[in-house]
């Protein structure tokens, strides 16, 4: 069901189409679509996941970069709103309007991190997100401090969202099969976040800390002016030993006149 017979999967768009009905049903069970939902799907491809969700919700918008797939999607799902665009360049403010969106997608692996960072800027208009990603990426999002997987995207994501790893998916569930395992993750914007004075400060501290993750923070952050006493963070610690609260404290202790 649903394969575009004449369409050859395009590597440059990260096209691996889900063909495993069990996985699609499991994703749907995790998402639990409701009639009142506004759903945004990123990269619908030939509509494998769309087929499970489209008829269940009030509004459905799909953003697909591959213009050859767009007529097929429109023919397959009458009334589907398809935006033929690169989701990394589309005007998200315009697309998400006044909010209340649930975002889903079996994401192309090459754009997953920049896309996640972009979506972090619009969380006030997003209820939740369910994504299929490369397993290593979901592991990074859900990592704990003192592990190799703990990194900049981990801290940013966990500061803003609750992260839940849901289940893993083997390469054979896709056509063509990717070289790596995948996993489905649920991201839910937090209702309460730690007080952060300036979002750019957190970004700056994270960039410096993780660009030299083996160095002591006092070294990695030496070009920044930080009130260490106010931060209450050990300058001798390394980047992967600091939890989210520690990074927020460092960001709040960053002096503006650097
Ligand atoms: N959802 C389909 C499925 O599960 O079978 C397709 C998933 S495939 C891994 C990724 C999809 O994202 C492809 O359809 C690809 O063309 C689309 N895509 C890739 N880069 C994109 C981008 N920058 N913006 C929007 N869609 C993109």
mmCIF file of C-alpha atoms and ligand atoms in Angstrom:
data_model
loop_
_atom_site.group_PDB
_atom_site.id
_atom_site.type_symbol
_atom_site.label_atom_id
_atom_site.label_comp_id
_atom_site.label_asym_id
_atom_site.label_seq_id
_atom_site.Cartn_x
_atom_site.Cartn_y
_atom_site.Cartn_z
ATOM 1 C CA UNK A 1 0.000 0.000 0.000
ATOM 2 C CA UNK A 2 1.167 3.483 -0.805
ATOM 3 C CA UNK A 3 4.440 3.016 -2.640
ATOM 4 C CA UNK A 4 5.054 5.392 -5.496
ATOM 5 C CA UNK A 5 6.004 2.772 -8.018
ATOM 6 C CA UNK A 6 7.832 5.156 -10.311
ATOM 7 C CA UNK A 7 9.673 6.965 -7.513
ATOM 8 C CA UNK A 8 13.264 6.013 -6.878
ATOM 9 C CA UNK A 9 14.220 6.857 -3.263
ATOM 10 C CA UNK A 10 16.558 9.847 -3.202
ATOM 11 C CA UNK A 11 19.622 9.570 -1.050
ATOM 12 C CA UNK A 12 20.137 13.306 -0.801
ATOM 13 C CA UNK A 13 16.716 13.666 0.838
ATOM 14 C CA UNK A 14 17.416 10.811 3.260
ATOM 15 C CA UNK A 15 14.567 8.783 1.810
ATOM 16 C CA UNK A 16 13.985 5.532 3.664
ATOM 17 C CA UNK A 17 10.307 4.717 3.487
ATOM 18 C CA UNK A 18 8.639 2.881 6.339
ATOM 19 C CA UNK A 19 7.070 -0.304 5.078
ATOM 20 C CA UNK A 20 6.476 -2.149 8.359
ATOM 21 C CA UNK A 21 2.800 -1.977 9.338
ATOM 22 C CA UNK A 22 3.637 -3.082 12.886
ATOM 23 C CA UNK A 23 5.971 -0.107 13.368
ATOM 24 C CA UNK A 24 3.474 2.324 11.829
ATOM 25 C CA UNK A 25 0.729 1.064 14.143
ATOM 26 C CA UNK A 26 3.034 1.299 17.145
ATOM 27 C CA UNK A 27 3.941 4.884 16.276
ATOM 28 C CA UNK A 28 0.257 5.694 15.893
ATOM 29 C CA UNK A 29 -0.516 4.118 19.282
ATOM 30 C CA UNK A 30 2.198 6.282 20.864
ATOM 31 C CA UNK A 31 0.976 9.452 19.141
ATOM 32 C CA UNK A 32 -2.706 8.819 19.943
ATOM 33 C CA UNK A 33 -4.231 11.167 17.338
ATOM 34 C CA UNK A 34 -7.414 12.988 18.413
ATOM 35 C CA UNK A 35 -10.095 14.758 16.383
ATOM 36 C CA UNK A 36 -9.238 18.124 17.887
ATOM 37 C CA UNK A 37 -5.539 17.867 16.937
ATOM 38 C CA UNK A 38 -3.602 20.035 14.535
ATOM 39 C CA UNK A 39 -0.907 17.784 13.152
ATOM 40 C CA UNK A 40 2.243 18.846 11.316
ATOM 41 C CA UNK A 41 4.104 16.035 9.575
ATOM 42 C CA UNK A 42 7.658 16.617 8.422
ATOM 43 C CA UNK A 43 8.779 14.572 5.420
ATOM 44 C CA UNK A 44 5.660 12.491 4.676
ATOM 45 C CA UNK A 45 7.393 10.764 1.757
ATOM 46 C CA UNK A 46 4.804 8.583 0.055
ATOM 47 C CA UNK A 47 2.445 8.906 3.014
ATOM 48 C CA UNK A 48 3.116 5.745 5.035
ATOM 49 C CA UNK A 49 2.562 7.460 8.397
ATOM 50 C CA UNK A 50 0.103 9.980 6.951
ATOM 51 C CA UNK A 51 -2.195 7.075 6.096
ATOM 52 C CA UNK A 52 -2.473 6.181 9.794
ATOM 53 C CA UNK A 53 -2.965 9.709 11.108
ATOM 54 C CA UNK A 54 -4.611 11.899 8.480
ATOM 55 C CA UNK A 55 -8.193 10.769 8.902
ATOM 56 C CA UNK A 56 -7.999 10.907 12.702
ATOM 57 C CA UNK A 57 -7.318 14.602 13.261
ATOM 58 C CA UNK A 58 -8.976 17.964 12.621
ATOM 59 C CA UNK A 59 -6.187 19.555 10.596
ATOM 60 C CA UNK A 60 -3.143 18.062 8.890
ATOM 61 C CA UNK A 61 -0.259 19.880 7.241
ATOM 62 C CA UNK A 62 2.650 18.032 5.647
ATOM 63 C CA UNK A 63 5.975 19.620 4.643
ATOM 64 C CA UNK A 64 7.793 17.650 1.953
ATOM 65 C CA UNK A 65 10.894 18.816 0.081
ATOM 66 C CA UNK A 66 10.668 16.378 -2.837
ATOM 67 C CA UNK A 67 8.413 17.980 -5.415
ATOM 68 C CA UNK A 68 7.921 14.681 -7.221
ATOM 69 C CA UNK A 69 6.112 13.286 -4.192
ATOM 70 C CA UNK A 70 3.718 16.201 -3.798
ATOM 71 C CA UNK A 71 1.196 15.329 -6.558
ATOM 72 C CA UNK A 72 1.166 11.759 -5.334
ATOM 73 C CA UNK A 73 0.404 12.862 -1.767
ATOM 74 C CA UNK A 74 -2.348 15.225 -2.932
ATOM 75 C CA UNK A 75 -3.952 12.465 -4.992
ATOM 76 C CA UNK A 76 -3.686 9.920 -2.213
ATOM 77 C CA UNK A 77 -5.126 12.126 0.552
ATOM 78 C CA UNK A 78 -7.923 14.379 -0.639
ATOM 79 C CA UNK A 79 -7.762 17.745 1.120
ATOM 80 C CA UNK A 80 -4.294 17.198 2.607
ATOM 81 C CA UNK A 81 -2.405 20.482 2.975
ATOM 82 C CA UNK A 82 1.007 19.790 1.460
ATOM 83 C CA UNK A 83 3.712 22.427 1.646
ATOM 84 C CA UNK A 84 6.446 21.710 -0.885
ATOM 85 C CA UNK A 85 9.412 23.170 0.974
ATOM 86 C CA UNK A 86 12.597 22.543 2.897
ATOM 87 C CA UNK A 87 11.518 22.433 6.532
ATOM 88 C CA UNK A 88 14.825 24.065 7.514
ATOM 89 C CA UNK A 89 13.923 27.143 5.460
ATOM 90 C CA UNK A 90 10.172 27.326 5.747
ATOM 91 C CA UNK A 91 8.732 30.213 7.771
ATOM 92 C CA UNK A 92 7.763 28.298 10.908
ATOM 93 C CA UNK A 93 6.142 31.345 12.530
ATOM 94 C CA UNK A 94 3.804 31.594 9.601
ATOM 95 C CA UNK A 95 3.188 27.846 9.446
ATOM 96 C CA UNK A 96 2.489 27.369 13.144
ATOM 97 C CA UNK A 97 0.354 30.507 13.489
ATOM 98 C CA UNK A 98 -1.305 30.687 16.871
ATOM 99 C CA UNK A 99 -0.112 27.267 17.936
ATOM 100 C CA UNK A 100 -1.526 24.056 19.373
ATOM 101 C CA UNK A 101 0.418 21.821 16.971
ATOM 102 C CA UNK A 102 1.480 18.241 17.367
ATOM 103 C CA UNK A 103 4.541 17.537 15.225
ATOM 104 C CA UNK A 104 5.391 14.097 13.842
ATOM 105 C CA UNK A 105 7.799 12.625 11.360
ATOM 106 C CA UNK A 106 10.117 9.898 10.298
ATOM 107 C CA UNK A 107 12.915 12.376 9.892
ATOM 108 C CA UNK A 108 15.699 12.399 7.363
ATOM 109 C CA UNK A 109 18.751 11.795 9.514
ATOM 110 C CA UNK A 110 20.908 14.431 7.875
ATOM 111 C CA UNK A 111 18.670 17.285 9.037
ATOM 112 C CA UNK A 112 17.524 16.012 12.415
ATOM 113 C CA UNK A 113 19.778 18.099 14.693
ATOM 114 C CA UNK A 114 19.337 21.467 12.917
ATOM 115 C CA UNK A 115 15.606 20.797 12.695
ATOM 116 C CA UNK A 116 15.338 20.007 16.404
ATOM 117 C CA UNK A 117 17.219 23.196 17.253
ATOM 118 C CA UNK A 118 14.843 25.176 14.998
ATOM 119 C CA UNK A 119 11.798 23.639 16.610
ATOM 120 C CA UNK A 120 13.117 24.572 20.054
ATOM 121 C CA UNK A 121 12.532 28.174 19.009
ATOM 122 C CA UNK A 122 8.800 27.559 18.474
ATOM 123 C CA UNK A 123 7.884 25.410 21.455
ATOM 124 C CA UNK A 124 5.236 27.830 22.652
ATOM 125 C CA UNK A 125 3.191 26.704 19.644
ATOM 126 C CA UNK A 126 3.862 22.988 19.951
ATOM 127 C CA UNK A 127 2.036 20.523 22.212
ATOM 128 C CA UNK A 128 4.294 17.565 21.600
ATOM 129 C CA UNK A 129 6.565 15.929 19.020
ATOM 130 C CA UNK A 130 7.024 12.302 18.012
ATOM 131 C CA UNK A 131 9.984 11.566 15.787
ATOM 132 C CA UNK A 132 11.706 8.582 14.296
ATOM 133 C CA UNK A 133 15.411 9.328 14.372
ATOM 134 C CA UNK A 134 18.698 7.537 14.151
ATOM 135 C CA UNK A 135 19.005 5.586 17.416
ATOM 136 C CA UNK A 136 22.225 7.419 18.371
ATOM 137 C CA UNK A 137 20.387 10.735 18.110
ATOM 138 C CA UNK A 138 17.553 9.649 20.410
ATOM 139 C CA UNK A 139 20.207 8.346 22.815
ATOM 140 C CA UNK A 140 21.813 11.782 22.811
ATOM 141 C CA UNK A 141 18.511 13.504 23.465
ATOM 142 C CA UNK A 142 17.700 11.215 26.384
ATOM 143 C CA UNK A 143 21.258 10.915 27.796
ATOM 144 C CA UNK A 144 22.261 11.408 31.433
ATOM 145 C CA UNK A 145 25.296 13.437 32.578
ATOM 146 C CA UNK A 146 28.621 11.604 32.920
ATOM 147 C CA UNK A 147 28.099 9.753 29.665
ATOM 148 C CA UNK A 148 29.570 10.120 26.192
ATOM 149 C CA UNK A 149 26.146 10.851 24.733
ATOM 150 C CA UNK A 150 25.657 13.911 26.981
ATOM 151 C CA UNK A 151 26.174 16.955 24.748
ATOM 152 C CA UNK A 152 24.971 20.366 23.672
ATOM 153 C CA UNK A 153 21.769 19.125 22.055
ATOM 154 C CA UNK A 154 21.029 16.990 25.157
ATOM 155 C CA UNK A 155 21.180 19.980 27.480
ATOM 156 C CA UNK A 156 19.214 22.236 25.142
ATOM 157 C CA UNK A 157 16.520 19.615 24.591
ATOM 158 C CA UNK A 158 16.215 18.555 28.232
ATOM 159 C CA UNK A 159 16.084 22.168 29.351
ATOM 160 C CA UNK A 160 13.049 22.737 27.133
ATOM 161 C CA UNK A 161 11.390 19.317 26.905
ATOM 162 C CA UNK A 162 10.694 16.059 28.653
ATOM 163 C CA UNK A 163 12.360 13.401 26.536
ATOM 164 C CA UNK A 164 11.039 9.841 26.343
ATOM 165 C CA UNK A 165 12.638 7.134 24.232
ATOM 166 C CA UNK A 166 9.775 4.930 23.070
ATOM 167 C CA UNK A 167 11.018 2.003 20.955
ATOM 168 C CA UNK A 168 13.700 0.924 18.527
ATOM 169 C CA UNK A 169 13.219 0.080 14.875
ATOM 170 C CA UNK A 170 15.411 -2.260 12.822
ATOM 171 C CA UNK A 171 16.741 -1.277 9.372
ATOM 172 C CA UNK A 172 14.565 -3.933 7.669
ATOM 173 C CA UNK A 173 11.441 -1.925 8.515
ATOM 174 C CA UNK A 174 12.408 0.583 5.792
ATOM 175 C CA UNK A 175 12.801 0.535 2.040
ATOM 176 C CA UNK A 176 15.643 0.963 1.272
ATOM 177 C CA UNK A 177 17.001 -0.096 4.682
ATOM 178 C CA UNK A 178 19.289 2.499 6.319
ATOM 179 C CA UNK A 179 22.672 1.406 7.643
ATOM 180 C CA UNK A 180 21.723 2.228 11.219
ATOM 181 C CA UNK A 181 19.047 1.400 13.767
ATOM 182 C CA UNK A 182 16.321 3.950 14.357
ATOM 183 C CA UNK A 183 14.260 4.824 17.413
ATOM 184 C CA UNK A 184 11.091 6.739 18.163
ATOM 185 C CA UNK A 185 11.198 9.530 20.696
ATOM 186 C CA UNK A 186 8.529 11.691 22.339
ATOM 187 C CA UNK A 187 9.406 15.304 23.174
ATOM 188 C CA UNK A 188 7.016 17.296 25.330
ATOM 189 C CA UNK A 189 7.677 20.984 26.017
ATOM 190 C CA UNK A 190 8.010 21.532 29.763
ATOM 191 C CA UNK A 191 5.366 23.613 31.456
ATOM 192 C CA UNK A 192 7.902 24.791 34.041
ATOM 193 C CA UNK A 193 11.488 25.581 33.073
ATOM 194 C CA UNK A 194 14.415 26.633 35.213
ATOM 195 C CA UNK A 195 14.681 30.439 35.242
ATOM 196 C CA UNK A 196 17.089 31.435 32.469
ATOM 197 C CA UNK A 197 17.916 35.103 32.083
ATOM 198 C CA UNK A 198 19.154 34.947 28.474
ATOM 199 C CA UNK A 199 18.722 32.037 26.076
ATOM 200 C CA UNK A 200 21.760 33.196 24.035
ATOM 201 C CA UNK A 201 23.920 32.896 27.146
ATOM 202 C CA UNK A 202 23.037 29.207 27.507
ATOM 203 C CA UNK A 203 23.814 28.654 23.855
ATOM 204 C CA UNK A 204 27.179 30.393 24.160
ATOM 205 C CA UNK A 205 28.202 28.492 27.283
ATOM 206 C CA UNK A 206 27.221 25.164 25.714
ATOM 207 C CA UNK A 207 29.095 25.864 22.483
ATOM 208 C CA UNK A 208 32.279 26.651 24.372
ATOM 209 C CA UNK A 209 31.975 23.856 26.911
ATOM 210 C CA UNK A 210 31.316 21.079 24.402
ATOM 211 C CA UNK A 211 33.731 22.255 21.741
ATOM 212 C CA UNK A 212 36.453 21.189 24.176
ATOM 213 C CA UNK A 213 34.636 18.600 26.214
ATOM 214 C CA UNK A 214 37.770 16.944 27.618
ATOM 215 C CA UNK A 215 39.101 20.176 29.085
ATOM 216 C CA UNK A 216 38.229 21.559 32.484
ATOM 217 C CA UNK A 217 35.464 24.145 32.279
ATOM 218 C CA UNK A 218 37.815 26.869 33.536
ATOM 219 C CA UNK A 219 39.821 26.264 30.349
ATOM 220 C CA UNK A 220 37.017 25.612 27.902
ATOM 221 C CA UNK A 221 35.149 28.732 29.052
ATOM 222 C CA UNK A 222 38.205 30.952 29.526
ATOM 223 C CA UNK A 223 37.174 33.424 26.817
ATOM 224 C CA UNK A 224 33.907 34.068 28.678
ATOM 225 C CA UNK A 225 33.584 36.109 31.854
ATOM 226 C CA UNK A 226 31.787 33.968 34.374
ATOM 227 C CA UNK A 227 31.013 34.677 38.007
ATOM 228 C CA UNK A 228 31.920 31.178 39.203
ATOM 229 C CA UNK A 229 30.831 31.835 42.728
ATOM 230 C CA UNK A 230 27.399 32.888 41.602
ATOM 231 C CA UNK A 231 27.176 29.850 39.298
ATOM 232 C CA UNK A 232 28.087 27.461 42.096
ATOM 233 C CA UNK A 233 29.700 25.140 39.528
ATOM 234 C CA UNK A 234 33.141 23.559 39.979
ATOM 235 C CA UNK A 235 35.480 25.158 37.382
ATOM 236 C CA UNK A 236 37.582 21.996 37.530
ATOM 237 C CA UNK A 237 34.728 19.833 36.201
ATOM 238 C CA UNK A 238 34.450 18.744 32.576
ATOM 239 C CA UNK A 239 31.578 19.490 30.206
ATOM 240 C CA UNK A 240 29.916 16.096 30.491
ATOM 241 C CA UNK A 241 29.832 16.262 34.309
ATOM 242 C CA UNK A 242 27.535 19.284 34.440
ATOM 243 C CA UNK A 243 23.776 18.748 34.516
ATOM 244 C CA UNK A 244 21.095 20.980 33.011
ATOM 245 C CA UNK A 245 20.707 23.047 36.193
ATOM 246 C CA UNK A 246 24.503 23.578 36.236
ATOM 247 C CA UNK A 247 24.496 24.921 32.681
ATOM 248 C CA UNK A 248 21.580 27.221 33.428
ATOM 249 C CA UNK A 249 23.478 28.525 36.464
ATOM 250 C CA UNK A 250 26.572 29.106 34.310
ATOM 251 C CA UNK A 251 24.497 30.941 31.708
ATOM 252 C CA UNK A 252 22.945 33.143 34.384
ATOM 253 C CA UNK A 253 26.426 33.880 35.759
ATOM 254 C CA UNK A 254 27.830 34.889 32.384
ATOM 255 C CA UNK A 255 28.738 38.581 32.354
ATOM 256 C CA UNK A 256 27.413 40.472 29.359
ATOM 257 C CA UNK A 257 30.462 42.747 28.960
ATOM 258 C CA UNK A 258 32.829 40.036 27.801
HETATM 259 N N1 LIG B 1 7.478 9.634 6.290
HETATM 260 C C1 LIG B 1 7.910 8.749 5.227
HETATM 261 C C2 LIG B 1 7.960 7.322 5.737
HETATM 262 O O1 LIG B 1 7.985 7.151 6.962
HETATM 263 O O2 LIG B 1 7.998 6.404 4.945
HETATM 264 C C3 LIG B 1 9.261 9.170 4.645
HETATM 265 C C4 LIG B 1 10.404 9.232 5.598
HETATM 266 S S1 LIG B 1 11.985 9.546 4.857
HETATM 267 C C5 LIG B 1 13.066 8.957 6.143
HETATM 268 C C6 LIG B 1 12.236 11.306 5.032
HETATM 269 C C7 LIG B 1 11.316 12.193 4.196
HETATM 270 O O3 LIG B 1 11.648 13.562 4.455
HETATM 271 C C8 LIG B 1 11.446 12.011 2.705
HETATM 272 O O4 LIG B 1 10.179 11.985 2.119
HETATM 273 C C9 LIG B 1 12.228 13.245 2.230
HETATM 274 O O5 LIG B 1 11.960 13.614 0.904
HETATM 275 C C10 LIG B 1 11.752 14.280 3.223
HETATM 276 N N2 LIG B 1 12.729 15.371 3.456
HETATM 277 C C11 LIG B 1 14.079 15.293 3.425
HETATM 278 N N3 LIG B 1 14.651 16.469 3.699
HETATM 279 C C12 LIG B 1 13.620 17.331 3.931
HETATM 280 C C13 LIG B 1 13.552 18.718 4.256
HETATM 281 N N4 LIG B 1 14.660 19.437 4.414
HETATM 282 N N5 LIG B 1 12.336 19.291 4.379
HETATM 283 C C14 LIG B 1 11.200 18.560 4.203
HETATM 284 N N6 LIG B 1 11.203 17.244 3.906
HETATM 285 C C15 LIG B 1 12.394 16.635 3.774
#
